[in-house]
PDB file of C-alpha atoms in Angstrom:
ATOM      1  CA  UNK A   1      75.370  84.006 117.524  1.00 48.00           C
ATOM      2  CA  UNK A   2      78.861  82.756 118.376  1.00 60.00           C
ATOM      3  CA  UNK A   3      81.643  84.390 116.142  1.00 62.00           C
ATOM      4  CA  UNK A   4      84.987  82.557 115.374  1.00 59.00           C
ATOM      5  CA  UNK A   5      87.586  83.675 117.902  1.00 59.00           C
ATOM      6  CA  UNK A   6      90.430  85.794 115.706  1.00 59.00           C
ATOM      7  CA  UNK A   7      92.331  84.423 113.485  1.00 59.00           C
ATOM      8  CA  UNK A   8      96.078  83.895 115.005  1.00 61.00           C
ATOM      9  CA  UNK A   9      98.385  85.715 114.066  1.00 72.00           C
ATOM     10  CA  UNK A  10     101.142  84.665 111.312  1.00 84.00           C
ATOM     11  CA  UNK A  11     103.928  82.751 112.414  1.00 96.00           C
ATOM     12  CA  UNK A  12     107.057  82.399 109.999  1.00 98.00           C
ATOM     13  CA  UNK A  13     108.616  78.698 110.482  1.00 98.00           C
ATOM     14  CA  UNK A  14     112.115  78.524 109.853  1.00 98.00           C
ATOM     15  CA  UNK A  15     115.038  75.872 110.024  1.00 98.00           C
ATOM     16  CA  UNK A  16     118.811  75.876 110.089  1.00 98.00           C
ATOM     17  CA  UNK A  17     118.865  78.296 107.128  1.00 98.00           C
ATOM     18  CA  UNK A  18     117.695  81.192 109.176  1.00 98.00           C
ATOM     19  CA  UNK A  19     121.540  81.090 110.215  1.00 97.00           C
ATOM     20  CA  UNK A  20     121.752  83.627 107.107  1.00 97.00           C
ATOM     21  CA  UNK A  21     119.003  86.500 108.693  1.00 98.00           C
ATOM     22  CA  UNK A  22     117.672  85.714 112.426  1.00 98.00           C
ATOM     23  CA  UNK A  23     115.299  88.290 113.328  1.00 98.00           C
ATOM     24  CA  UNK A  24     117.205  90.863 115.080  1.00 98.00           C
ATOM     25  CA  UNK A  25     116.469  94.790 116.662  1.00 98.00           C
ATOM     26  CA  UNK A  26     118.874  97.011 118.077  1.00 98.00           C
ATOM     27  CA  UNK A  27     119.429  98.353 121.481  1.00 98.00           C
ATOM     28  CA  UNK A  28     119.165 102.077 121.126  1.00 98.00           C
ATOM     29  CA  UNK A  29     116.247 101.484 119.093  1.00 98.00           C
ATOM     30  CA  UNK A  30     113.952  99.147 121.719  1.00 98.00           C
ATOM     31  CA  UNK A  31     114.831 102.010 124.708  1.00 98.00           C
ATOM     32  CA  UNK A  32     114.010 104.960 122.998  1.00 97.00           C
ATOM     33  CA  UNK A  33     110.981 104.275 121.045  1.00 97.00           C
ATOM     34  CA  UNK A  34     107.613 102.694 121.843  1.00 97.00           C
ATOM     35  CA  UNK A  35     107.348 101.395 118.164  1.00 97.00           C
ATOM     36  CA  UNK A  36     110.304 100.048 118.163  1.00 98.00           C
ATOM     37  CA  UNK A  37     109.375  98.057 120.784  1.00 98.00           C
ATOM     38  CA  UNK A  38     106.050  96.727 118.563  1.00 97.00           C
ATOM     39  CA  UNK A  39     108.468  95.955 116.001  1.00 97.00           C
ATOM     40  CA  UNK A  40     110.384  93.944 118.237  1.00 98.00           C
ATOM     41  CA  UNK A  41     107.497  91.589 119.789  1.00 98.00           C
ATOM     42  CA  UNK A  42     105.962  91.317 116.621  1.00 97.00           C
ATOM     43  CA  UNK A  43     109.378  89.523 115.140  1.00 98.00           C
ATOM     44  CA  UNK A  44     109.505  87.603 118.029  1.00 98.00           C
ATOM     45  CA  UNK A  45     105.428  86.652 118.090  1.00 98.00           C
ATOM     46  CA  UNK A  46     106.651  85.974 114.091  1.00 98.00           C
ATOM     47  CA  UNK A  47     109.526  83.947 114.558  1.00 98.00           C
ATOM     48  CA  UNK A  48     109.297  82.570 118.523  1.00 98.00           C
ATOM     49  CA  UNK A  49     112.910  84.500 118.888  1.00 98.00           C
ATOM     50  CA  UNK A  50     114.737  87.677 118.585  1.00 98.00           C
ATOM     51  CA  UNK A  51     118.394  88.937 118.977  1.00 98.00           C
ATOM     52  CA  UNK A  52     119.171  92.518 120.105  1.00 98.00           C
ATOM     53  CA  UNK A  53     122.136  93.938 119.477  1.00 98.00           C
ATOM     54  CA  UNK A  54     124.513  96.414 120.956  1.00 98.00           C
ATOM     55  CA  UNK A  55     123.490  96.011 124.414  1.00 98.00           C
ATOM     56  CA  UNK A  56     125.902  97.170 126.961  1.00 98.00           C
ATOM     57  CA  UNK A  57     127.198  93.676 128.711  1.00 97.00           C
ATOM     58  CA  UNK A  58     125.745  94.528 132.213  1.00 97.00           C
ATOM     59  CA  UNK A  59     123.278  93.257 134.795  1.00 97.00           C
ATOM     60  CA  UNK A  60     121.349  96.594 134.965  1.00 98.00           C
ATOM     61  CA  UNK A  61     121.198  97.512 130.905  1.00 98.00           C
ATOM     62  CA  UNK A  62     120.063  93.743 130.275  1.00 98.00           C
ATOM     63  CA  UNK A  63     117.381  94.079 132.892  1.00 98.00           C
ATOM     64  CA  UNK A  64     116.119  97.585 131.600  1.00 98.00           C
ATOM     65  CA  UNK A  65     115.878  95.364 128.084  1.00 98.00           C
ATOM     66  CA  UNK A  66     113.574  93.080 129.942  1.00 98.00           C
ATOM     67  CA  UNK A  67     111.527  95.734 131.574  1.00 98.00           C
ATOM     68  CA  UNK A  68     111.038  97.519 128.126  1.00 98.00           C
ATOM     69  CA  UNK A  69     108.620  94.396 127.364  1.00 98.00           C
ATOM     70  CA  UNK A  70     106.651  93.733 130.768  1.00 98.00           C
ATOM     71  CA  UNK A  71     107.550  92.757 134.223  1.00 96.00           C
ATOM     72  CA  UNK A  72     109.860  90.109 135.553  1.00 98.00           C
ATOM     73  CA  UNK A  73     107.935  86.516 136.564  1.00 97.00           C
ATOM     74  CA  UNK A  74     109.649  84.960 139.975  1.00 96.00           C
ATOM     75  CA  UNK A  75     109.996  81.660 140.210  1.00 93.00           C
ATOM     76  CA  UNK A  76     112.029  79.369 142.298  1.00 90.00           C
ATOM     77  CA  UNK A  77     115.198  80.424 140.870  1.00 88.00           C
ATOM     78  CA  UNK A  78     114.462  83.853 141.817  1.00 92.00           C
ATOM     79  CA  UNK A  79     113.552  87.334 139.828  1.00 95.00           C
ATOM     80  CA  UNK A  80     116.261  88.426 137.711  1.00 97.00           C
ATOM     81  CA  UNK A  81     119.138  85.678 136.735  1.00 93.00           C
ATOM     82  CA  UNK A  82     122.789  86.337 137.555  1.00 94.00           C
ATOM     83  CA  UNK A  83     124.744  82.597 137.398  1.00 81.00           C
ATOM     84  CA  UNK A  84     127.188  80.655 136.620  1.00 79.00           C
ATOM     85  CA  UNK A  85     127.741  76.781 136.815  1.00 67.00           C
ATOM     86  CA  UNK A  86     127.649  76.809 140.077  1.00 61.00           C
ATOM     87  CA  UNK A  87     125.110  74.057 141.001  1.00 51.00           C
ATOM     88  CA  UNK A  88     122.918  76.899 142.978  1.00 59.00           C
ATOM     89  CA  UNK A  89     120.163  75.270 141.839  1.00 52.00           C
ATOM     90  CA  UNK A  90     119.237  71.636 141.534  1.00 51.00           C
ATOM     91  CA  UNK A  91     119.120  72.164 137.733  1.00 54.00           C
ATOM     92  CA  UNK A  92     121.474  71.583 134.816  1.00 57.00           C
ATOM     93  CA  UNK A  93     121.194  74.780 133.553  1.00 58.00           C
ATOM     94  CA  UNK A  94     123.640  75.479 136.793  1.00 61.00           C
ATOM     95  CA  UNK A  95     125.853  72.895 135.080  1.00 75.00           C
ATOM     96  CA  UNK A  96     128.418  72.607 132.321  1.00 80.00           C
ATOM     97  CA  UNK A  97     127.025  70.110 130.523  1.00 87.00           C
ATOM     98  CA  UNK A  98     125.399  70.246 127.373  1.00 90.00           C
ATOM     99  CA  UNK A  99     121.503  70.626 127.217  1.00 94.00           C
ATOM    100  CA  UNK A 100     119.783  69.278 124.413  1.00 95.00           C
ATOM    101  CA  UNK A 101     116.346  71.217 122.985  1.00 97.00           C
ATOM    102  CA  UNK A 102     113.561  71.665 125.528  1.00 97.00           C
ATOM    103  CA  UNK A 103     111.003  74.171 126.445  1.00 98.00           C
ATOM    104  CA  UNK A 104     111.446  75.543 130.544  1.00 97.00           C
ATOM    105  CA  UNK A 105     108.945  75.269 133.332  1.00 96.00           C
ATOM    106  CA  UNK A 106     107.531  72.379 131.479  1.00 97.00           C
ATOM    107  CA  UNK A 107     106.373  71.260 134.813  1.00 97.00           C
ATOM    108  CA  UNK A 108     104.853  74.495 135.439  1.00 97.00           C
ATOM    109  CA  UNK A 109     101.029  74.425 135.288  1.00 97.00           C
ATOM    110  CA  UNK A 110     101.456  77.908 133.199  1.00 97.00           C
ATOM    111  CA  UNK A 111     105.314  77.798 131.451  1.00 98.00           C
ATOM    112  CA  UNK A 112     106.337  81.081 131.577  1.00 98.00           C
ATOM    113  CA  UNK A 113     105.733  83.076 128.084  1.00 98.00           C
ATOM    114  CA  UNK A 114     109.181  84.598 127.462  1.00 98.00           C
ATOM    115  CA  UNK A 115     113.092  83.706 128.481  1.00 98.00           C
ATOM    116  CA  UNK A 116     115.788  86.194 127.759  1.00 98.00           C
ATOM    117  CA  UNK A 117     119.353  85.304 128.012  1.00 96.00           C
ATOM    118  CA  UNK A 118     122.558  87.291 128.100  1.00 97.00           C
ATOM    119  CA  UNK A 119     125.898  86.040 128.066  1.00 96.00           C
ATOM    120  CA  UNK A 120     128.105  88.464 130.062  1.00 96.00           C
ATOM    121  CA  UNK A 121     131.098  86.760 130.045  1.00 94.00           C
ATOM    122  CA  UNK A 122     133.348  83.256 129.323  1.00 92.00           C
ATOM    123  CA  UNK A 123     136.520  83.285 130.520  1.00 90.00           C
ATOM    124  CA  UNK A 124     139.315  80.602 129.774  1.00 89.00           C
ATOM    125  CA  UNK A 125     137.173  78.128 128.366  1.00 91.00           C
ATOM    126  CA  UNK A 126     135.098  77.093 124.708  1.00 92.00           C
ATOM    127  CA  UNK A 127     132.342  75.773 123.901  1.00 92.00           C
ATOM    128  CA  UNK A 128     128.735  76.541 125.084  1.00 93.00           C
ATOM    129  CA  UNK A 129     127.071  77.461 122.081  1.00 96.00           C
ATOM    130  CA  UNK A 130     123.681  77.833 122.443  1.00 97.00           C
ATOM    131  CA  UNK A 131     121.150  75.937 120.066  1.00 98.00           C
ATOM    132  CA  UNK A 132     117.685  77.155 118.937  1.00 98.00           C
ATOM    133  CA  UNK A 133     114.948  74.630 117.185  1.00 98.00           C
ATOM    134  CA  UNK A 134     111.392  76.034 115.978  1.00 98.00           C
ATOM    135  CA  UNK A 135     109.197  73.409 117.825  1.00 98.00           C
ATOM    136  CA  UNK A 136     106.405  74.445 115.070  1.00 98.00           C
ATOM    137  CA  UNK A 137     108.621  73.547 112.406  1.00 98.00           C
ATOM    138  CA  UNK A 138     109.635  70.506 113.775  1.00 98.00           C
ATOM    139  CA  UNK A 139     105.801  69.401 114.280  1.00 98.00           C
ATOM    140  CA  UNK A 140     105.280  70.537 110.415  1.00 98.00           C
ATOM    141  CA  UNK A 141     108.012  67.595 109.886  1.00 98.00           C
ATOM    142  CA  UNK A 142     106.665  65.415 112.130  1.00 98.00           C
ATOM    143  CA  UNK A 143     103.038  66.151 110.953  1.00 98.00           C
ATOM    144  CA  UNK A 144     104.289  65.031 107.479  1.00 98.00           C
ATOM    145  CA  UNK A 145     106.576  61.970 107.877  1.00 98.00           C
ATOM    146  CA  UNK A 146     104.716  60.546 110.682  1.00 98.00           C
ATOM    147  CA  UNK A 147     101.192  61.601 111.170  1.00 98.00           C
ATOM    148  CA  UNK A 148      99.870  59.014 113.805  1.00 97.00           C
ATOM    149  CA  UNK A 149     102.938  60.346 115.588  1.00 98.00           C
ATOM    150  CA  UNK A 150     101.629  63.710 115.499  1.00 98.00           C
ATOM    151  CA  UNK A 151      98.137  62.742 116.713  1.00 97.00           C
ATOM    152  CA  UNK A 152      99.757  60.831 119.786  1.00 96.00           C
ATOM    153  CA  UNK A 153     101.842  64.135 120.871  1.00 97.00           C
ATOM    154  CA  UNK A 154      99.290  65.790 120.766  1.00 97.00           C
ATOM    155  CA  UNK A 155      96.653  63.940 122.605  1.00 96.00           C
ATOM    156  CA  UNK A 156      98.588  61.577 124.816  1.00 96.00           C
ATOM    157  CA  UNK A 157      98.951  63.468 128.523  1.00 96.00           C
ATOM    158  CA  UNK A 158     102.117  63.600 129.611  1.00 97.00           C
ATOM    159  CA  UNK A 159     102.907  64.245 133.637  1.00 97.00           C
ATOM    160  CA  UNK A 160     105.963  66.205 134.261  1.00 97.00           C
ATOM    161  CA  UNK A 161     107.908  67.405 137.753  1.00 96.00           C
ATOM    162  CA  UNK A 162     110.792  69.068 139.047  1.00 94.00           C
ATOM    163  CA  UNK A 163     112.357  67.486 142.488  1.00 90.00           C
ATOM    164  CA  UNK A 164     116.133  69.270 141.874  1.00 82.00           C
ATOM    165  CA  UNK A 165     115.928  70.972 144.849  1.00 82.00           C
ATOM    166  CA  UNK A 166     114.864  69.254 148.445  1.00 86.00           C
ATOM    167  CA  UNK A 167     112.315  72.363 149.766  1.00 88.00           C
ATOM    168  CA  UNK A 168     110.040  72.365 146.006  1.00 90.00           C
ATOM    169  CA  UNK A 169     108.500  69.358 143.983  1.00 94.00           C
ATOM    170  CA  UNK A 170     106.781  70.899 141.277  1.00 95.00           C
ATOM    171  CA  UNK A 171     104.361  69.069 139.776  1.00 96.00           C
ATOM    172  CA  UNK A 172     101.788  70.790 136.989  1.00 96.00           C
ATOM    173  CA  UNK A 173      98.155  70.712 137.019  1.00 96.00           C
ATOM    174  CA  UNK A 174      96.419  68.154 136.629  1.00 96.00           C
ATOM    175  CA  UNK A 175      98.423  65.629 137.262  1.00 96.00           C
ATOM    176  CA  UNK A 176      97.614  63.614 134.842  1.00 95.00           C
ATOM    177  CA  UNK A 177      99.469  65.843 132.278  1.00 96.00           C
ATOM    178  CA  UNK A 178      99.591  68.001 129.383  1.00 97.00           C
ATOM    179  CA  UNK A 179      99.940  66.367 125.353  1.00 97.00           C
ATOM    180  CA  UNK A 180     103.645  67.476 124.375  1.00 98.00           C
ATOM    181  CA  UNK A 181     101.843  69.744 120.878  1.00 98.00           C
ATOM    182  CA  UNK A 182      98.843  71.663 122.504  1.00 98.00           C
ATOM    183  CA  UNK A 183      96.581  73.168 120.000  1.00 98.00           C
ATOM    184  CA  UNK A 184      93.313  75.506 119.961  1.00 96.00           C
ATOM    185  CA  UNK A 185      90.312  74.148 121.229  1.00 94.00           C
ATOM    186  CA  UNK A 186      88.093  75.641 118.579  1.00 92.00           C
ATOM    187  CA  UNK A 187      90.616  76.197 115.448  1.00 90.00           C
ATOM    188  CA  UNK A 188      91.749  72.655 116.625  1.00 88.00           C
ATOM    189  CA  UNK A 189      94.941  72.607 113.433  1.00 91.00           C
ATOM    190  CA  UNK A 190      96.265  75.457 114.890  1.00 95.00           C
ATOM    191  CA  UNK A 191      99.269  74.282 117.045  1.00 97.00           C
ATOM    192  CA  UNK A 192      99.290  76.636 120.232  1.00 97.00           C
ATOM    193  CA  UNK A 193     101.954  75.703 122.333  1.00 98.00           C
ATOM    194  CA  UNK A 194     104.871  73.019 122.846  1.00 98.00           C
ATOM    195  CA  UNK A 195     105.527  71.860 125.790  1.00 98.00           C
ATOM    196  CA  UNK A 196     108.553  69.544 126.184  1.00 98.00           C
ATOM    197  CA  UNK A 197     111.347  68.724 128.450  1.00 95.00           C
ATOM    198  CA  UNK A 198     112.662  65.176 128.414  1.00 93.00           C
ATOM    199  CA  UNK A 199     114.424  65.149 132.016  1.00 92.00           C
ATOM    200  CA  UNK A 200     111.345  66.459 133.051  1.00 93.00           C
ATOM    201  CA  UNK A 201     109.190  63.756 132.113  1.00 94.00           C
ATOM    202  CA  UNK A 202     107.014  61.730 134.985  1.00 94.00           C
ATOM    203  CA  UNK A 203     105.888  58.087 134.898  1.00 92.00           C
ATOM    204  CA  UNK A 204     103.123  57.659 132.868  1.00 92.00           C
ATOM    205  CA  UNK A 205     100.567  56.637 134.720  1.00 87.00           C
ATOM    206  CA  UNK A 206      97.591  57.103 132.455  1.00 86.00           C
ATOM    207  CA  UNK A 207      99.307  54.950 129.315  1.00 91.00           C
ATOM    208  CA  UNK A 208      98.012  51.282 128.894  1.00 91.00           C
ATOM    209  CA  UNK A 209     100.996  49.248 129.275  1.00 92.00           C
ATOM    210  CA  UNK A 210     100.550  47.461 125.934  1.00 93.00           C
ATOM    211  CA  UNK A 211     100.851  50.619 124.367  1.00 92.00           C
ATOM    212  CA  UNK A 212     104.314  51.474 125.768  1.00 93.00           C
ATOM    213  CA  UNK A 213     106.561  50.647 123.382  1.00 94.00           C
ATOM    214  CA  UNK A 214     104.264  52.174 120.852  1.00 95.00           C
ATOM    215  CA  UNK A 215     104.634  55.570 122.836  1.00 96.00           C
ATOM    216  CA  UNK A 216     108.611  55.423 122.562  1.00 96.00           C
ATOM    217  CA  UNK A 217     108.566  54.889 119.167  1.00 98.00           C
ATOM    218  CA  UNK A 218     106.469  58.054 118.862  1.00 98.00           C
ATOM    219  CA  UNK A 219     109.233  60.065 121.301  1.00 98.00           C
ATOM    220  CA  UNK A 220     111.823  58.751 119.221  1.00 98.00           C
ATOM    221  CA  UNK A 221     110.236  60.220 115.749  1.00 98.00           C
ATOM    222  CA  UNK A 222     109.755  63.476 117.748  1.00 98.00           C
ATOM    223  CA  UNK A 223     113.257  63.407 119.050  1.00 98.00           C
ATOM    224  CA  UNK A 224     114.673  62.902 115.246  1.00 98.00           C
ATOM    225  CA  UNK A 225     112.642  65.812 114.280  1.00 98.00           C
ATOM    226  CA  UNK A 226     113.771  67.880 116.489  1.00 98.00           C
ATOM    227  CA  UNK A 227     117.360  66.860 116.458  1.00 98.00           C
ATOM    228  CA  UNK A 228     117.815  66.678 112.547  1.00 98.00           C
ATOM    229  CA  UNK A 229     120.815  68.787 111.054  1.00 97.00           C
ATOM    230  CA  UNK A 230     117.452  70.989 109.101  1.00 98.00           C
ATOM    231  CA  UNK A 231     116.191  71.640 112.547  1.00 98.00           C
ATOM    232  CA  UNK A 232     118.988  73.182 114.731  1.00 98.00           C
ATOM    233  CA  UNK A 233     120.133  76.684 114.604  1.00 98.00           C
ATOM    234  CA  UNK A 234     123.410  76.593 116.457  1.00 98.00           C
ATOM    235  CA  UNK A 235     124.878  80.255 117.540  1.00 97.00           C
ATOM    236  CA  UNK A 236     127.467  81.061 119.426  1.00 96.00           C
ATOM    237  CA  UNK A 237     126.573  84.496 122.202  1.00 95.00           C
ATOM    238  CA  UNK A 238     128.789  86.865 122.987  1.00 96.00           C
ATOM    239  CA  UNK A 239     128.665  89.733 125.441  1.00 97.00           C
ATOM    240  CA  UNK A 240     126.521  92.464 124.022  1.00 98.00           C
ATOM    241  CA  UNK A 241     123.757  90.546 122.243  1.00 98.00           C
ATOM    242  CA  UNK A 242     120.430  89.166 124.141  1.00 98.00           C
ATOM    243  CA  UNK A 243     118.090  86.711 122.753  1.00 98.00           C
ATOM    244  CA  UNK A 244     114.437  86.183 123.595  1.00 98.00           C
ATOM    245  CA  UNK A 245     112.923  82.950 122.783  1.00 98.00           C
ATOM    246  CA  UNK A 246     109.307  82.304 123.040  1.00 98.00           C
ATOM    247  CA  UNK A 247     108.973  79.404 125.464  1.00 98.00           C
ATOM    248  CA  UNK A 248     105.836  78.022 124.033  1.00 98.00           C
ATOM    249  CA  UNK A 249     107.441  77.410 121.043  1.00 98.00           C
ATOM    250  CA  UNK A 250     110.852  77.519 120.721  1.00 98.00           C
ATOM    251  CA  UNK A 251     112.836  75.027 121.709  1.00 98.00           C
ATOM    252  CA  UNK A 252     116.709  76.049 123.248  1.00 98.00           C
ATOM    253  CA  UNK A 253     119.535  73.669 124.373  1.00 97.00           C
ATOM    254  CA  UNK A 254     123.341  74.605 124.608  1.00 95.00           C
ATOM    255  CA  UNK A 255     126.601  72.519 123.786  1.00 95.00           C
ATOM    256  CA  UNK A 256     128.781  71.474 126.529  1.00 94.00           C
ATOM    257  CA  UNK A 257     131.215  74.401 127.742  1.00 92.00           C
ATOM    258  CA  UNK A 258     134.675  73.998 129.691  1.00 90.00           C
ATOM    259  CA  UNK A 259     135.980  77.123 131.830  1.00 91.00           C
ATOM    260  CA  UNK A 260     133.600  79.813 133.583  1.00 90.00           C
ATOM    261  CA  UNK A 261     130.929  81.323 132.205  1.00 91.00           C
ATOM    262  CA  UNK A 262     128.806  84.114 133.670  1.00 93.00           C
ATOM    263  CA  UNK A 263     124.897  84.185 132.412  1.00 94.00           C
ATOM    264  CA  UNK A 264     121.657  86.632 133.377  1.00 96.00           C
ATOM    265  CA  UNK A 265     118.534  86.465 132.045  1.00 97.00           C
ATOM    266  CA  UNK A 266     115.010  86.138 133.362  1.00 98.00           C
ATOM    267  CA  UNK A 267     111.139  84.953 132.588  1.00 98.00           C
ATOM    268  CA  UNK A 268     108.211  86.528 131.172  1.00 98.00           C
ATOM    269  CA  UNK A 269     104.697  85.578 131.729  1.00 98.00           C
ATOM    270  CA  UNK A 270     102.367  84.775 128.527  1.00 98.00           C
ATOM    271  CA  UNK A 271      99.870  86.888 129.702  1.00 98.00           C
ATOM    272  CA  UNK A 272     102.277  89.508 130.700  1.00 98.00           C
ATOM    273  CA  UNK A 273     104.237  89.894 126.768  1.00 98.00           C
ATOM    274  CA  UNK A 274     101.101  89.251 125.372  1.00 97.00           C
ATOM    275  CA  UNK A 275      99.265  91.988 126.842  1.00 97.00           C
ATOM    276  CA  UNK A 276     102.510  94.378 126.004  1.00 98.00           C
ATOM    277  CA  UNK A 277     102.078  93.460 122.290  1.00 97.00           C
ATOM    278  CA  UNK A 278      98.342  93.543 121.983  1.00 95.00           C
ATOM    279  CA  UNK A 279      98.548  96.814 123.424  1.00 95.00           C
ATOM    280  CA  UNK A 280     101.274  97.773 121.082  1.00 95.00           C
ATOM    281  CA  UNK A 281      99.536  96.455 118.488  1.00 93.00           C
ATOM    282  CA  UNK A 282      96.084  98.517 118.797  1.00 91.00           C
ATOM    283  CA  UNK A 283      98.181 101.266 118.988  1.00 91.00           C
ATOM    284  CA  UNK A 284     100.409 101.029 115.956  1.00 91.00           C
ATOM    285  CA  UNK A 285      98.536  98.634 113.879  1.00 77.00           C
ATOM    286  CA  UNK A 286      98.633 100.813 110.983  1.00 62.00           C
ATOM    287  CA  UNK A 287     102.406 101.917 111.164  1.00 62.00           C
ATOM    288  CA  UNK A 288     103.206 105.367 113.052  1.00 61.00           C
ATOM    289  CA  UNK A 289      99.772 106.525 114.003  1.00 60.00           C
ATOM    290  CA  UNK A 290      98.886 106.503 117.278  1.00 64.00           C
ATOM    291  CA  UNK A 291      95.310 105.534 118.454  1.00 60.00           C
ATOM    292  CA  UNK A 292      95.075 107.502 121.512  1.00 59.00           C
ATOM    293  CA  UNK A 293      91.952 105.742 123.027  1.00 64.00           C
ATOM    294  CA  UNK A 294      90.647 101.961 122.862  1.00 63.00           C
ATOM    295  CA  UNK A 295      87.224 101.731 121.243  1.00 65.00           C
ATOM    296  CA  UNK A 296      84.705  99.392 122.977  1.00 58.00           C
ATOM    297  CA  UNK A 297      84.567  98.051 119.251  1.00 56.00           C
ATOM    298  CA  UNK A 298      88.377  96.675 119.709  1.00 64.00           C
ATOM    299  CA  UNK A 299      88.604  93.567 117.719  1.00 57.00           C
ATOM    300  CA  UNK A 300      90.921  92.557 120.553  1.00 61.00           C
ATOM    301  CA  UNK A 301      87.995  92.288 122.875  1.00 58.00           C
TER     302      UNK A 301
END
């Protein structure tokens, strides 16, 4: 007979009040202890993001932190990034403009799983605060206040593209698009992904013209939930603090800035970081007890 899928892991939804006690781990711990890595990834899984403090402000040490999770995912931006606001690529991330809350790679069929940032320096300028928004929390508010809008964001297919560089034209497959809010196909009440980058939305080819004005009302409701003071967590990153973001849940952005900022980081694939977490959960799920061999009866199978 058929069996239901495993229950989803507990998610801790948060608002701007998370500023009082954000999820954080220490660099020395995660670099020396596999159990600490498990606790780190568990925080990312529960909260959708986590800070790592005490990281030496170098590209070498930052990359080593990232590789404690898994290998780096390469995209059109390369593998490990080390960049400033020099428009090296046709993307607003490479400017000093403010960026509204968004998830990355909405124009990919499989957006990256984690995004890692480390602000190495900010000279002769101000601004550039980092914005984090729990997309699952914003969606819960949308569902409560505007249930019809929540339903449409969960069902209307939104085509996406990226055309900032002449060499590439990225369009997520299928070309009909994906819903902004994606749910588990069996546990239909379980939200599993937020896919939203307003700058990368394409023409709504599959929406009846008579429904277009209603669709823009839906987007206004969604934007209201994302941009409320209750949803927005603003933090000034400094050298030595790495932030890891679940790109399938937490939207990020920044305020405009002056001067020269140097940022480094990378993407990690969804399956890759989840595989690392699941393996460590099987090993340390009961605390520090190490299970040396995986049973054929492992519930993860």
